[in-house]
């Protein structure tokens, strides 16, 4: 393993018409999109997806926000995908993200931070399977 990561383009970025530019930057960085869909999560869906954060003070805000509009969910393939993708998207807080990263370019705030990227190979598989049951075929 080690060559797959999972991403979501978040409601702020979808609502600001950034799907195209963000996917272009992902492609230009050498990631293959191996699964992709546009959907809207319920608050319960978002709660299950982010269950690891359930004791954090921002959990309610996070799940409310992530269910506030459509998102793009995708599975990406590249060598060292998790690490490489986290470099591409930049720090969680966009005010701390490196110039040229996706969050520095497109995010509005720490909550509305444009894009999600898995933090480990294990979570990449769990998160991919959350949205794509057909992933077993990849
Ligand atoms: P993400 O990479 O999707 O994983 C968890 C998300 O929680 C994170 O991006 C942020 O959008 C969000 N988050 C982290 N810290 C805070 C915070 N202090 N306030 C609001 N949201 C946060």
Coordinates of N, CA and C and ligand atoms in Angstrom, one line a residue:
X1 N 0.8 -1.2 0.0 CA 0.0 0.0 0.0 C 0.9 1.2 0.0
X2 N 0.3 2.4 0.4 CA 1.1 3.6 0.5 C 0.9 4.4 -0.8
X3 N 0.1 4.0 -1.7 CA -0.1 4.8 -3.0 C -1.5 5.3 -3.2
X4 N -2.3 5.3 -2.1 CA -3.7 5.8 -2.3 C -3.9 6.8 -1.1
X5 N -4.6 7.9 -1.5 CA -5.2 8.8 -0.5 C -6.6 9.2 -0.8
X6 N -7.3 9.7 0.2 CA -8.7 10.1 0.0 C -8.8 11.6 0.2
X7 N -9.6 12.2 -0.6 CA -9.8 13.7 -0.5 C -11.3 14.1 -0.6
X8 N -11.6 15.2 0.0 CA -12.9 15.8 -0.3 C -12.6 17.3 -0.6
X9 N -13.3 17.8 -1.6 CA -13.3 19.2 -1.8 C -14.5 19.7 -1.1
X10 N -14.3 20.6 -0.1 CA -15.3 21.0 0.9 C -16.3 22.0 0.4
X11 N -17.5 22.1 1.1 CA -18.5 23.0 0.6 C -18.1 24.4 0.3
X12 N -17.2 25.0 1.0 CA -16.8 26.4 0.6 C -16.1 26.4 -0.8
X13 N -15.3 25.5 -1.1 CA -14.6 25.5 -2.3 C -15.5 25.1 -3.5
X14 N -16.4 24.1 -3.2 CA -17.4 23.8 -4.3 C -18.3 25.0 -4.6
X15 N -18.8 25.7 -3.5 CA -19.6 26.8 -3.6 C -19.0 28.0 -4.3
X16 N -17.7 28.1 -4.2 CA -16.9 29.2 -4.9 C -16.4 28.8 -6.3
X17 N -16.9 27.7 -6.8 CA -16.6 27.2 -8.2 C -15.1 26.9 -8.3
X18 N -14.5 26.3 -7.3 CA -13.1 25.9 -7.3 C -12.9 24.4 -7.6
X19 N -13.9 23.7 -8.0 CA -13.7 22.3 -8.3 C -12.7 22.1 -9.4
X20 N -12.9 22.9 -10.5 CA -12.0 22.8 -11.6 C -10.6 23.1 -11.3
X21 N -10.3 24.3 -10.8 CA -8.9 24.6 -10.5 C -8.2 23.7 -9.5
X22 N -9.0 23.2 -8.5 CA -8.4 22.3 -7.5 C -8.1 20.9 -8.2
X23 N -9.0 20.4 -9.0 CA -8.7 19.1 -9.7 C -7.5 19.3 -10.7
X24 N -7.4 20.5 -11.3 CA -6.3 20.7 -12.2 C -5.0 20.7 -11.4
X25 N -5.0 21.3 -10.2 CA -3.7 21.3 -9.4 C -3.4 19.9 -9.0
X26 N -4.4 19.1 -8.6 CA -4.2 17.7 -8.2 C -3.6 16.9 -9.4
X27 N -4.2 17.1 -10.6 CA -3.6 16.4 -11.8 C -2.2 16.8 -12.1
X28 N -2.0 18.2 -12.0 CA -0.7 18.7 -12.4 C 0.4 18.2 -11.4
X29 N 0.0 17.8 -10.2 CA 1.0 17.3 -9.2 C 1.2 15.8 -9.4
X30 N 0.6 15.2 -10.4 CA 0.9 13.8 -10.7 C 0.0 12.8 -10.0
X31 N -1.1 13.2 -9.5 CA -2.1 12.2 -8.9 C -3.0 11.7 -10.0
X32 N -3.3 10.4 -9.9 CA -4.4 9.9 -10.8 C -5.7 9.8 -10.0
X33 N -6.8 10.3 -10.6 CA -8.1 10.2 -9.9 C -8.6 8.8 -10.2
X34 N -8.8 8.0 -9.2 CA -9.2 6.6 -9.5 C -10.7 6.4 -9.1
X35 N -11.3 7.4 -8.4 CA -12.7 7.4 -8.1 C -13.1 8.8 -7.7
X36 N -14.3 9.2 -8.1 CA -14.7 10.6 -7.9 C -16.3 10.7 -7.9
X37 N -16.8 11.5 -6.9 CA -18.2 11.8 -7.0 C -18.6 13.1 -6.3
X38 N -19.7 13.7 -6.8 CA -20.2 14.9 -6.1 C -21.4 14.4 -5.3
X39 N -21.5 14.8 -4.1 CA -22.6 14.4 -3.2 C -22.8 15.4 -2.1
X40 N -23.9 15.3 -1.4 CA -24.1 16.1 -0.2 C -24.3 15.1 1.0
X41 N -23.5 15.3 2.0 CA -23.6 14.5 3.2 C -24.7 15.0 4.1
X42 N -25.4 14.1 4.9 CA -26.3 14.6 6.0 C -25.3 14.9 7.2
X43 N -25.9 15.5 8.2 CA -25.1 15.8 9.4 C -24.6 14.5 10.0
X44 N -25.5 13.5 9.9 CA -25.2 12.2 10.5 C -24.0 11.5 9.7
X45 N -24.1 11.6 8.4 CA -22.9 11.1 7.6 C -21.6 11.8 8.0
X46 N -21.7 13.1 8.1 CA -20.5 13.9 8.5 C -20.0 13.5 9.9
X47 N -20.9 13.2 10.8 CA -20.6 12.8 12.1 C -19.9 11.4 12.1
X48 N -20.4 10.5 11.2 CA -19.7 9.2 11.1 C -18.3 9.3 10.5
X49 N -18.2 10.2 9.5 CA -17.0 10.3 8.8 C -15.9 10.9 9.7
X50 N -16.3 11.9 10.5 CA -15.3 12.5 11.4 C -15.4 12.1 12.9
X51 N -15.8 10.8 13.0 CA -16.1 10.3 14.4 C -14.8 10.4 15.3
X52 N -13.6 10.3 14.7 CA -12.4 10.4 15.4 C -12.3 11.8 16.2
X53 N -13.0 12.8 15.7 CA -13.0 14.1 16.3 C -14.1 14.4 17.2
X54 N -14.9 13.3 17.6 CA -16.2 13.5 18.3 C -16.0 14.2 19.6
X55 N -14.9 14.1 20.3 CA -14.7 14.8 21.5 C -14.0 16.2 21.4
X56 N -13.8 16.6 20.2 CA -13.1 17.9 20.0 C -14.2 19.0 20.1
X57 N -13.8 20.2 20.6 CA -14.8 21.3 20.7 C -15.4 21.7 19.4
X58 N -14.7 21.5 18.3 CA -15.2 21.9 17.0 C -16.0 20.9 16.3
X59 N -16.3 19.7 16.9 CA -17.0 18.6 16.2 C -18.4 19.0 15.6
X60 N -19.2 19.7 16.5 CA -20.5 20.1 16.0 C -20.4 21.1 14.8
X61 N -19.5 22.1 14.9 CA -19.3 23.0 13.8 C -18.8 22.3 12.6
X62 N -17.9 21.4 12.8 CA -17.3 20.6 11.6 C -18.4 19.8 10.9
X63 N -19.2 19.1 11.6 CA -20.2 18.2 11.0 C -21.3 19.1 10.4
X64 N -21.7 20.2 11.0 CA -22.7 21.1 10.5 C -22.2 21.7 9.2
X65 N -20.9 22.1 9.2 CA -20.3 22.7 8.0 C -20.2 21.7 6.9
X66 N -19.7 20.5 7.2 CA -19.5 19.6 6.1 C -20.8 19.0 5.5
X67 N -21.9 19.3 6.2 CA -23.2 18.9 5.6 C -24.0 20.1 5.1
X68 N -23.3 21.2 5.0 CA -24.0 22.4 4.6 C -24.2 22.6 3.1
X69 N -23.5 21.8 2.3 CA -23.5 21.9 0.8 C -22.8 20.7 0.2
X70 N -22.8 20.7 -1.2 CA -22.2 19.6 -1.8 C -20.7 19.5 -1.6
X71 N -20.2 18.3 -1.7 CA -18.7 18.1 -1.7 C -18.3 17.2 -2.8
X72 N -17.0 17.2 -3.2 CA -16.5 16.2 -4.1 C -15.6 15.3 -3.3
X73 N -15.9 14.0 -3.4 CA -15.1 12.9 -2.7 C -14.3 12.2 -3.8
X74 N -13.1 12.0 -3.5 CA -12.2 11.3 -4.6 C -11.1 10.5 -3.9
X75 N -10.8 9.4 -4.7 CA -9.6 8.6 -4.3 C -8.5 8.9 -5.3
X76 N -7.3 9.1 -4.8 CA -6.2 9.5 -5.6 C -5.0 8.6 -5.4
X77 N -4.3 8.4 -6.5 CA -3.2 7.4 -6.5 C -1.9 8.1 -7.0
X78 N -0.9 7.8 -6.2 CA 0.5 8.3 -6.5 C 1.4 7.6 -5.5
X79 N 2.7 7.5 -5.8 CA 3.6 7.0 -4.8 C 3.6 7.9 -3.6
X80 N 3.7 7.3 -2.4 CA 3.7 8.1 -1.2 C 2.5 9.1 -1.2
X81 N 1.3 8.6 -1.6 CA 0.2 9.5 -1.8 C -0.2 10.3 -0.6
X82 N -0.3 9.7 0.6 CA -0.7 10.5 1.8 C 0.2 11.7 2.1
X83 N 1.5 11.4 2.1 CA 2.5 12.4 2.4 C 2.5 13.5 1.3
X84 N 2.6 13.0 0.1 CA 2.6 13.9 -1.1 C 1.4 14.8 -1.1
X85 N 0.3 14.3 -0.8 CA -1.0 15.1 -0.9 C -1.1 16.1 0.2
X86 N -0.6 15.7 1.4 CA -0.6 16.7 2.5 C 0.3 17.8 2.2
X87 N 1.4 17.6 1.5 CA 2.3 18.7 1.1 C 1.6 19.6 0.1
X88 N 0.8 19.0 -0.8 CA 0.1 19.7 -1.8 C -1.0 20.6 -1.3
X89 N -1.7 20.1 -0.2 CA -2.8 20.9 0.3 C -2.4 21.9 1.3
X90 N -1.3 21.7 2.0 CA -0.8 22.7 3.0 C -1.4 22.5 4.4
X91 N -1.1 23.4 5.3 CA -1.5 23.2 6.7 C -3.0 23.4 6.8
X92 N -3.5 22.7 7.9 CA -5.0 22.8 8.2 C -5.5 24.2 8.3
X93 N -4.7 25.0 9.0 CA -5.1 26.5 9.1 C -4.5 27.2 7.9
X94 N -5.3 27.7 7.0 CA -4.8 28.2 5.7 C -3.9 29.4 5.9
X95 N -4.0 30.1 7.1 CA -3.1 31.3 7.3 C -1.7 30.8 7.6
X96 N -1.5 29.4 7.8 CA -0.2 28.9 8.0 C 0.2 28.0 6.8
X97 N -0.6 27.9 5.8 CA -0.3 27.1 4.7 C 0.8 27.7 3.8
X98 N 1.7 26.9 3.2 CA 2.7 27.4 2.4 C 2.1 28.1 1.1
X99 N 2.8 29.1 0.6 CA 2.4 29.7 -0.7 C 2.3 28.6 -1.8
X100 N 1.2 28.7 -2.6 CA 1.0 27.8 -3.7 C 0.3 26.5 -3.3
X101 N 0.1 26.2 -2.0 CA -0.7 25.0 -1.7 C -2.2 25.3 -1.9
X102 N -2.9 24.2 -2.0 CA -4.3 24.3 -2.3 C -5.0 25.2 -1.2
X103 N -4.7 24.9 0.0 CA -5.4 25.7 1.1 C -5.0 27.1 1.1
X104 N -3.7 27.4 0.8 CA -3.3 28.8 0.8 C -4.0 29.5 -0.4
X105 N -4.2 28.8 -1.5 CA -4.9 29.5 -2.6 C -6.4 29.6 -2.5
X106 N -7.0 28.6 -1.9 CA -8.5 28.5 -2.0 C -9.3 28.5 -0.7
X107 N -8.6 28.3 0.4 CA -9.4 28.1 1.7 C -9.7 29.5 2.3
X108 N -10.8 29.5 3.1 CA -11.3 30.7 3.7 C -10.9 30.8 5.2
X109 N -10.9 29.6 5.9 CA -10.7 29.6 7.3 C -10.3 28.2 7.7
X110 N -10.0 28.0 9.0 CA -9.6 26.6 9.5 C -10.8 25.6 9.3
X111 N -12.0 26.1 9.5 CA -13.2 25.2 9.3 C -13.5 25.1 7.8
X112 N -13.6 26.2 7.1 CA -13.8 26.2 5.7 C -12.5 26.2 4.9
X113 N -11.8 25.0 5.1 CA -10.4 25.0 4.6 C -10.2 24.3 3.2
X114 N -11.3 24.3 2.4 CA -11.3 24.0 1.0 C -11.2 22.5 0.7
X115 N -10.3 21.8 1.5 CA -10.0 20.4 1.1 C -9.6 19.5 2.3
X116 N -9.9 18.3 2.2 CA -9.5 17.3 3.2 C -8.5 16.3 2.5
X117 N -7.5 15.9 3.3 CA -6.6 14.8 2.9 C -6.4 13.8 4.0
X118 N -6.4 12.6 3.7 CA -6.1 11.5 4.8 C -4.8 11.8 5.5
X119 N -4.8 11.4 6.8 CA -3.5 11.6 7.5 C -2.7 10.3 7.7
X120 N -3.2 9.2 7.1 CA -2.4 7.9 7.2 C -2.9 7.0 6.1
X121 N -2.0 6.0 5.8 CA -2.5 5.0 4.8 C -3.7 4.3 5.3
X122 N -3.7 3.9 6.6 CA -4.9 3.2 7.1 C -6.1 4.0 7.0
X123 N -6.1 5.3 7.4 CA -7.3 6.2 7.2 C -7.6 6.4 5.8
X124 N -6.7 6.4 4.9 CA -7.0 6.6 3.5 C -7.9 5.5 3.0
X125 N -7.6 4.2 3.4 CA -8.5 3.1 3.0 C -9.8 3.2 3.7
X126 N -9.9 3.5 5.0 CA -11.1 3.6 5.7 C -12.0 4.7 5.1
X127 N -11.4 5.8 4.8 CA -12.2 7.0 4.3 C -12.6 6.7 2.8
X128 N -11.8 6.0 2.1 CA -12.2 5.7 0.7 C -13.3 4.7 0.7
X129 N -13.3 3.8 1.6 CA -14.4 2.8 1.7 C -15.7 3.4 2.2
X130 N -15.6 4.5 2.9 CA -16.8 5.2 3.4 C -17.6 5.7 2.3
X131 N -17.0 6.1 1.2 CA -17.7 6.7 0.1 C -17.7 5.8 -1.2
X132 N -16.8 4.8 -1.3 CA -16.7 4.1 -2.5 C -16.6 2.6 -2.2
X133 N -17.7 1.9 -2.2 CA -17.7 0.5 -1.9 C -17.0 -0.3 -3.0
X134 N -17.1 0.2 -4.2 CA -16.5 -0.5 -5.4 C -14.9 -0.4 -5.3
X135 N -14.4 0.2 -4.3 CA -13.0 0.4 -4.2 C -12.2 -1.0 -4.1
X136 N -12.9 -2.0 -3.6 CA -12.3 -3.3 -3.5 C -11.7 -3.7 -4.9
X137 N -12.3 -3.2 -6.0 CA -11.8 -3.6 -7.3 C -10.5 -2.9 -7.7
X138 N -10.1 -1.9 -7.0 CA -8.9 -1.1 -7.5 C -7.6 -1.9 -7.1
Ligands
LIG1 P1 -9.7 18.0 7.9 O1 -8.4 17.7 7.3 O2 -10.9 17.7 7.0 O3 -9.9 17.2 9.3 C1 -10.6 17.7 10.4 C2 -11.1 19.0 10.2 O4 -11.5 19.7 11.3 C3 -10.0 19.9 9.6 O5 -9.7 19.6 8.3 C4 -10.6 21.3 9.8 O6 -11.4 21.7 8.7 C5 -11.5 21.1 11.0 N1 -10.9 21.8 12.2 C6 -9.7 21.5 12.8 N2 -9.5 22.4 13.8 C7 -10.6 23.2 13.8 C8 -11.0 24.3 14.6 N3 -10.2 24.7 15.6 N4 -12.1 24.8 14.4 C9 -13.0 24.4 13.4 N5 -12.6 23.4 12.6 C10 -11.5 22.8 12.8

